Amino acid sequence: MHNIATSGRTGVVGFLVGNGAVGVGCLDFLNLGAPGSYTVFNVCARDNEKNKKIVADIAPRMKFPLKAVEDHSALRTSGFLITAASGDVPVVATADVPDDCHILSQGRNDLPPDLIKKRIEDPKCLIVGDNFKAMEERDVDPLAKYHSAKGEKLAEVAKKNPNKYLE
């Protein structure tokens, strides 16, 4: 994940939406694989006080700085976004996500369809999934839901577009 997340870049500002086990697990993984890539990782969640406590608890073990933030303003300058929220609605606005920001979606239906469409239409964008068929069958992943709403099967679209979809 860290190679795709940073593409060898350093000085990356990260942004995590959600501070549960999945989000913290992503931070732990990045901490092991590419800690020198990040200048700061901003963490935002619905409950600001709980978020501050969780960030304070996990920050000592991280090799990059963590910062609890109360809104998405720092996302506008981020190079890597992780969505790991447990809600069933988009957790970011398309306008807040920079065009060159890499995205790791770990939540349910957490990305707005217009952001997915924008990325699919971007010729420079590579879409990576662990198992497109499983994503399609669970029907909670925002990418699978996007294609389903268009009457398409994610796994079939990915198979037809190997230069765009990487599994």
PDB file of C-alpha atoms in Angstrom, residues 21-147:
ATOM      1  CA  ALA A  21      -9.543   0.095  14.096  1.00  0.00           C
ATOM      2  CA  VAL A  22      -9.339   0.164  10.283  1.00  0.00           C
ATOM      3  CA  GLY A  23      -8.032   3.732  10.144  1.00  0.00           C
ATOM      4  CA  VAL A  24      -5.518   3.164  12.933  1.00  0.00           C
ATOM      5  CA  GLY A  25      -4.447  -0.072  11.219  1.00  0.00           C
ATOM      6  CA  CYS A  26      -3.749   1.858   8.018  1.00  0.00           C
ATOM      7  CA  LEU A  27      -1.608   4.340   9.959  1.00  0.00           C
ATOM      8  CA  ASP A  28       0.270   1.478  11.627  1.00  0.00           C
ATOM      9  CA  PHE A  29       0.963  -0.090   8.233  1.00  0.00           C
ATOM     10  CA  LEU A  30       2.216   3.197   6.773  1.00  0.00           C
ATOM     11  CA  ASN A  31       4.327   3.704   9.880  1.00  0.00           C
ATOM     12  CA  LEU A  32       6.102   0.413   9.141  1.00  0.00           C
ATOM     13  CA  GLY A  33       6.389   0.821   5.386  1.00  0.00           C
ATOM     14  CA  ALA A  34       6.988   4.463   4.539  1.00  0.00           C
ATOM     15  CA  PRO A  35       7.238   6.650   7.625  1.00  0.00           C
ATOM     16  CA  GLY A  36       9.697   9.062   6.004  1.00  0.00           C
ATOM     17  CA  SER A  37       7.243   9.944   3.256  1.00  0.00           C
ATOM     18  CA  TYR A  38       4.904  11.975   5.462  1.00  0.00           C
ATOM     19  CA  THR A  39       5.397  15.419   6.985  1.00  0.00           C
ATOM     20  CA  VAL A  40       2.133  15.069   8.910  1.00  0.00           C
ATOM     21  CA  PHE A  41      -0.963  12.891   8.910  1.00  0.00           C
ATOM     22  CA  ASN A  42      -4.133  14.780   9.798  1.00  0.00           C
ATOM     23  CA  VAL A  43      -6.874  12.704  11.427  1.00  0.00           C
ATOM     24  CA  CYS A  44     -10.506  13.798  11.373  1.00  0.00           C
ATOM     25  CA  ALA A  45     -13.541  12.055  12.868  1.00  0.00           C
ATOM     26  CA  ARG A  46     -17.102  12.881  13.891  1.00  0.00           C
ATOM     27  CA  ASP A  47     -16.345  13.110  17.617  1.00  0.00           C
ATOM     28  CA  ASN A  48     -13.596  15.726  18.006  1.00  0.00           C
ATOM     29  CA  GLU A  49     -12.841  15.027  21.674  1.00  0.00           C
ATOM     30  CA  LYS A  50     -12.584  11.273  21.117  1.00  0.00           C
ATOM     31  CA  ASN A  51     -10.456  11.944  18.035  1.00  0.00           C
ATOM     32  CA  LYS A  52      -7.997  14.073  20.031  1.00  0.00           C
ATOM     33  CA  LYS A  53      -7.676  11.300  22.627  1.00  0.00           C
ATOM     34  CA  ILE A  54      -7.110   8.551  20.059  1.00  0.00           C
ATOM     35  CA  VAL A  55      -4.522  10.615  18.183  1.00  0.00           C
ATOM     36  CA  ALA A  56      -2.736  11.409  21.469  1.00  0.00           C
ATOM     37  CA  ASP A  57      -2.743   7.692  22.351  1.00  0.00           C
ATOM     38  CA  ILE A  58      -1.273   6.448  19.053  1.00  0.00           C
ATOM     39  CA  ALA A  59       1.026   9.380  18.182  1.00  0.00           C
ATOM     40  CA  PRO A  60       3.962   8.177  20.348  1.00  0.00           C
ATOM     41  CA  ARG A  61       4.368   5.002  18.301  1.00  0.00           C
ATOM     42  CA  MET A  62       4.276   6.786  14.930  1.00  0.00           C
ATOM     43  CA  LYS A  63       7.429   7.840  13.086  1.00  0.00           C
ATOM     44  CA  PHE A  64       5.557  10.725  11.459  1.00  0.00           C
ATOM     45  CA  PRO A  65       3.556  13.449  13.208  1.00  0.00           C
ATOM     46  CA  LEU A  66      -0.181  13.003  13.700  1.00  0.00           C
ATOM     47  CA  LYS A  67      -2.564  15.891  14.154  1.00  0.00           C
ATOM     48  CA  ALA A  68      -6.197  15.716  15.242  1.00  0.00           C
ATOM     49  CA  VAL A  69      -8.195  18.126  13.084  1.00  0.00           C
ATOM     50  CA  GLU A  70     -11.813  19.210  13.367  1.00  0.00           C
ATOM     51  CA  ASP A  71     -12.607  19.836   9.706  1.00  0.00           C
ATOM     52  CA  HIS A  72     -11.466  18.971   6.199  1.00  0.00           C
ATOM     53  CA  SER A  73      -9.585  22.192   5.400  1.00  0.00           C
ATOM     54  CA  ALA A  74      -6.200  20.396   5.576  1.00  0.00           C
ATOM     55  CA  LEU A  75      -7.449  17.874   3.009  1.00  0.00           C
ATOM     56  CA  ARG A  76      -7.209  20.539   0.297  1.00  0.00           C
ATOM     57  CA  THR A  77      -3.395  20.357   0.449  1.00  0.00           C
ATOM     58  CA  SER A  78      -3.076  16.614   1.070  1.00  0.00           C
ATOM     59  CA  GLY A  79      -1.316  14.129  -1.152  1.00  0.00           C
ATOM     60  CA  PHE A  80      -2.859  10.986   0.342  1.00  0.00           C
ATOM     61  CA  LEU A  81      -6.389  10.463   1.641  1.00  0.00           C
ATOM     62  CA  ILE A  82      -7.592   7.431   3.582  1.00  0.00           C
ATOM     63  CA  THR A  83     -11.318   7.093   4.191  1.00  0.00           C
ATOM     64  CA  ALA A  84     -12.077   4.605   6.953  1.00  0.00           C
ATOM     65  CA  ALA A  85     -15.356   5.829   8.374  1.00  0.00           C
ATOM     66  CA  SER A  86     -18.179   3.507   9.362  1.00  0.00           C
ATOM     67  CA  GLY A  87     -21.052   5.593   8.007  1.00  0.00           C
ATOM     68  CA  ASP A  88     -22.864   4.854   4.787  1.00  0.00           C
ATOM     69  CA  VAL A  89     -22.572   8.278   3.169  1.00  0.00           C
ATOM     70  CA  PRO A  90     -19.686  10.089   1.485  1.00  0.00           C
ATOM     71  CA  VAL A  91     -17.305  11.545   4.070  1.00  0.00           C
ATOM     72  CA  VAL A  92     -15.499  14.025   1.819  1.00  0.00           C
ATOM     73  CA  ALA A  93     -16.546  16.562  -0.787  1.00  0.00           C
ATOM     74  CA  THR A  94     -15.085  16.227  -4.266  1.00  0.00           C
ATOM     75  CA  ALA A  95     -14.001  19.876  -4.238  1.00  0.00           C
ATOM     76  CA  ASP A  96     -11.851  19.253  -1.136  1.00  0.00           C
ATOM     77  CA  VAL A  97      -9.779  16.455  -2.709  1.00  0.00           C
ATOM     78  CA  PRO A  98      -6.814  17.685  -4.785  1.00  0.00           C
ATOM     79  CA  ASP A  99      -6.531  16.212  -8.272  1.00  0.00           C
ATOM     80  CA  ASP A 100      -3.120  14.688  -7.483  1.00  0.00           C
ATOM     81  CA  CYS A 101      -4.208  13.232  -4.131  1.00  0.00           C
ATOM     82  CA  HIS A 102      -3.973   9.444  -3.909  1.00  0.00           C
ATOM     83  CA  ILE A 103      -7.018   7.851  -2.257  1.00  0.00           C
ATOM     84  CA  LEU A 104      -7.420   4.668  -0.220  1.00  0.00           C
ATOM     85  CA  SER A 105     -11.086   3.936   0.428  1.00  0.00           C
ATOM     86  CA  GLN A 106     -11.597   1.560   3.354  1.00  0.00           C
ATOM     87  CA  GLY A 107     -15.134   2.544   4.300  1.00  0.00           C
ATOM     88  CA  ARG A 108     -18.594   1.818   3.021  1.00  0.00           C
ATOM     89  CA  ASN A 109     -19.878   4.078   0.276  1.00  0.00           C
ATOM     90  CA  ASP A 110     -17.546   6.777   1.633  1.00  0.00           C
ATOM     91  CA  LEU A 111     -16.594   8.556  -1.596  1.00  0.00           C
ATOM     92  CA  PRO A 112     -18.992  10.729  -3.604  1.00  0.00           C
ATOM     93  CA  PRO A 113     -19.919   9.327  -7.032  1.00  0.00           C
ATOM     94  CA  ASP A 114     -18.747  12.501  -8.790  1.00  0.00           C
ATOM     95  CA  LEU A 115     -15.257  12.050  -7.299  1.00  0.00           C
ATOM     96  CA  ILE A 116     -15.153   8.445  -8.514  1.00  0.00           C
ATOM     97  CA  LYS A 117     -16.338   9.519 -11.979  1.00  0.00           C
ATOM     98  CA  LYS A 118     -13.722  12.278 -12.077  1.00  0.00           C
ATOM     99  CA  ARG A 119     -10.957   9.807 -11.210  1.00  0.00           C
ATOM    100  CA  ILE A 120     -12.165   7.180 -13.683  1.00  0.00           C
ATOM    101  CA  GLU A 121     -12.162   9.794 -16.447  1.00  0.00           C
ATOM    102  CA  ASP A 122      -8.674  11.045 -15.525  1.00  0.00           C
ATOM    103  CA  PRO A 123      -6.257   9.277 -17.903  1.00  0.00           C
ATOM    104  CA  LYS A 124      -3.450   9.496 -15.309  1.00  0.00           C
ATOM    105  CA  CYS A 125      -5.479   7.847 -12.560  1.00  0.00           C
ATOM    106  CA  LEU A 126      -4.884   4.180 -11.731  1.00  0.00           C
ATOM    107  CA  ILE A 127      -7.610   2.421  -9.750  1.00  0.00           C
ATOM    108  CA  VAL A 128      -6.315  -0.303  -7.454  1.00  0.00           C
ATOM    109  CA  GLY A 129      -8.451  -2.868  -5.647  1.00  0.00           C
ATOM    110  CA  ASP A 130      -7.642  -5.972  -3.654  1.00  0.00           C
ATOM    111  CA  ASN A 131     -10.401  -8.096  -5.214  1.00  0.00           C
ATOM    112  CA  PHE A 132     -12.825  -6.444  -7.645  1.00  0.00           C
ATOM    113  CA  LYS A 133     -15.196  -9.430  -7.672  1.00  0.00           C
ATOM    114  CA  ALA A 134     -15.459  -9.458  -3.870  1.00  0.00           C
ATOM    115  CA  MET A 135     -15.900  -5.670  -3.836  1.00  0.00           C
ATOM    116  CA  GLU A 136     -18.722  -6.076  -6.333  1.00  0.00           C
ATOM    117  CA  GLU A 137     -20.420  -8.873  -4.363  1.00  0.00           C
ATOM    118  CA  ARG A 138     -20.295  -6.990  -1.040  1.00  0.00           C
ATOM    119  CA  ASP A 139     -21.845  -3.969  -2.800  1.00  0.00           C
ATOM    120  CA  VAL A 140     -20.709  -1.546  -0.104  1.00  0.00           C
ATOM    121  CA  ASP A 141     -17.540  -0.277  -1.757  1.00  0.00           C
ATOM    122  CA  PRO A 142     -18.051   3.138  -3.402  1.00  0.00           C
ATOM    123  CA  LEU A 143     -16.344   2.044  -6.630  1.00  0.00           C
ATOM    124  CA  ALA A 144     -18.535  -1.055  -6.930  1.00  0.00           C
ATOM    125  CA  LYS A 145     -21.647   0.986  -6.121  1.00  0.00           C
ATOM    126  CA  TYR A 146     -20.692   3.553  -8.763  1.00  0.00           C
ATOM    127  CA  HIS A 147     -20.492   0.890 -11.475  1.00  0.00           C
TER     128      HIS A 147
END
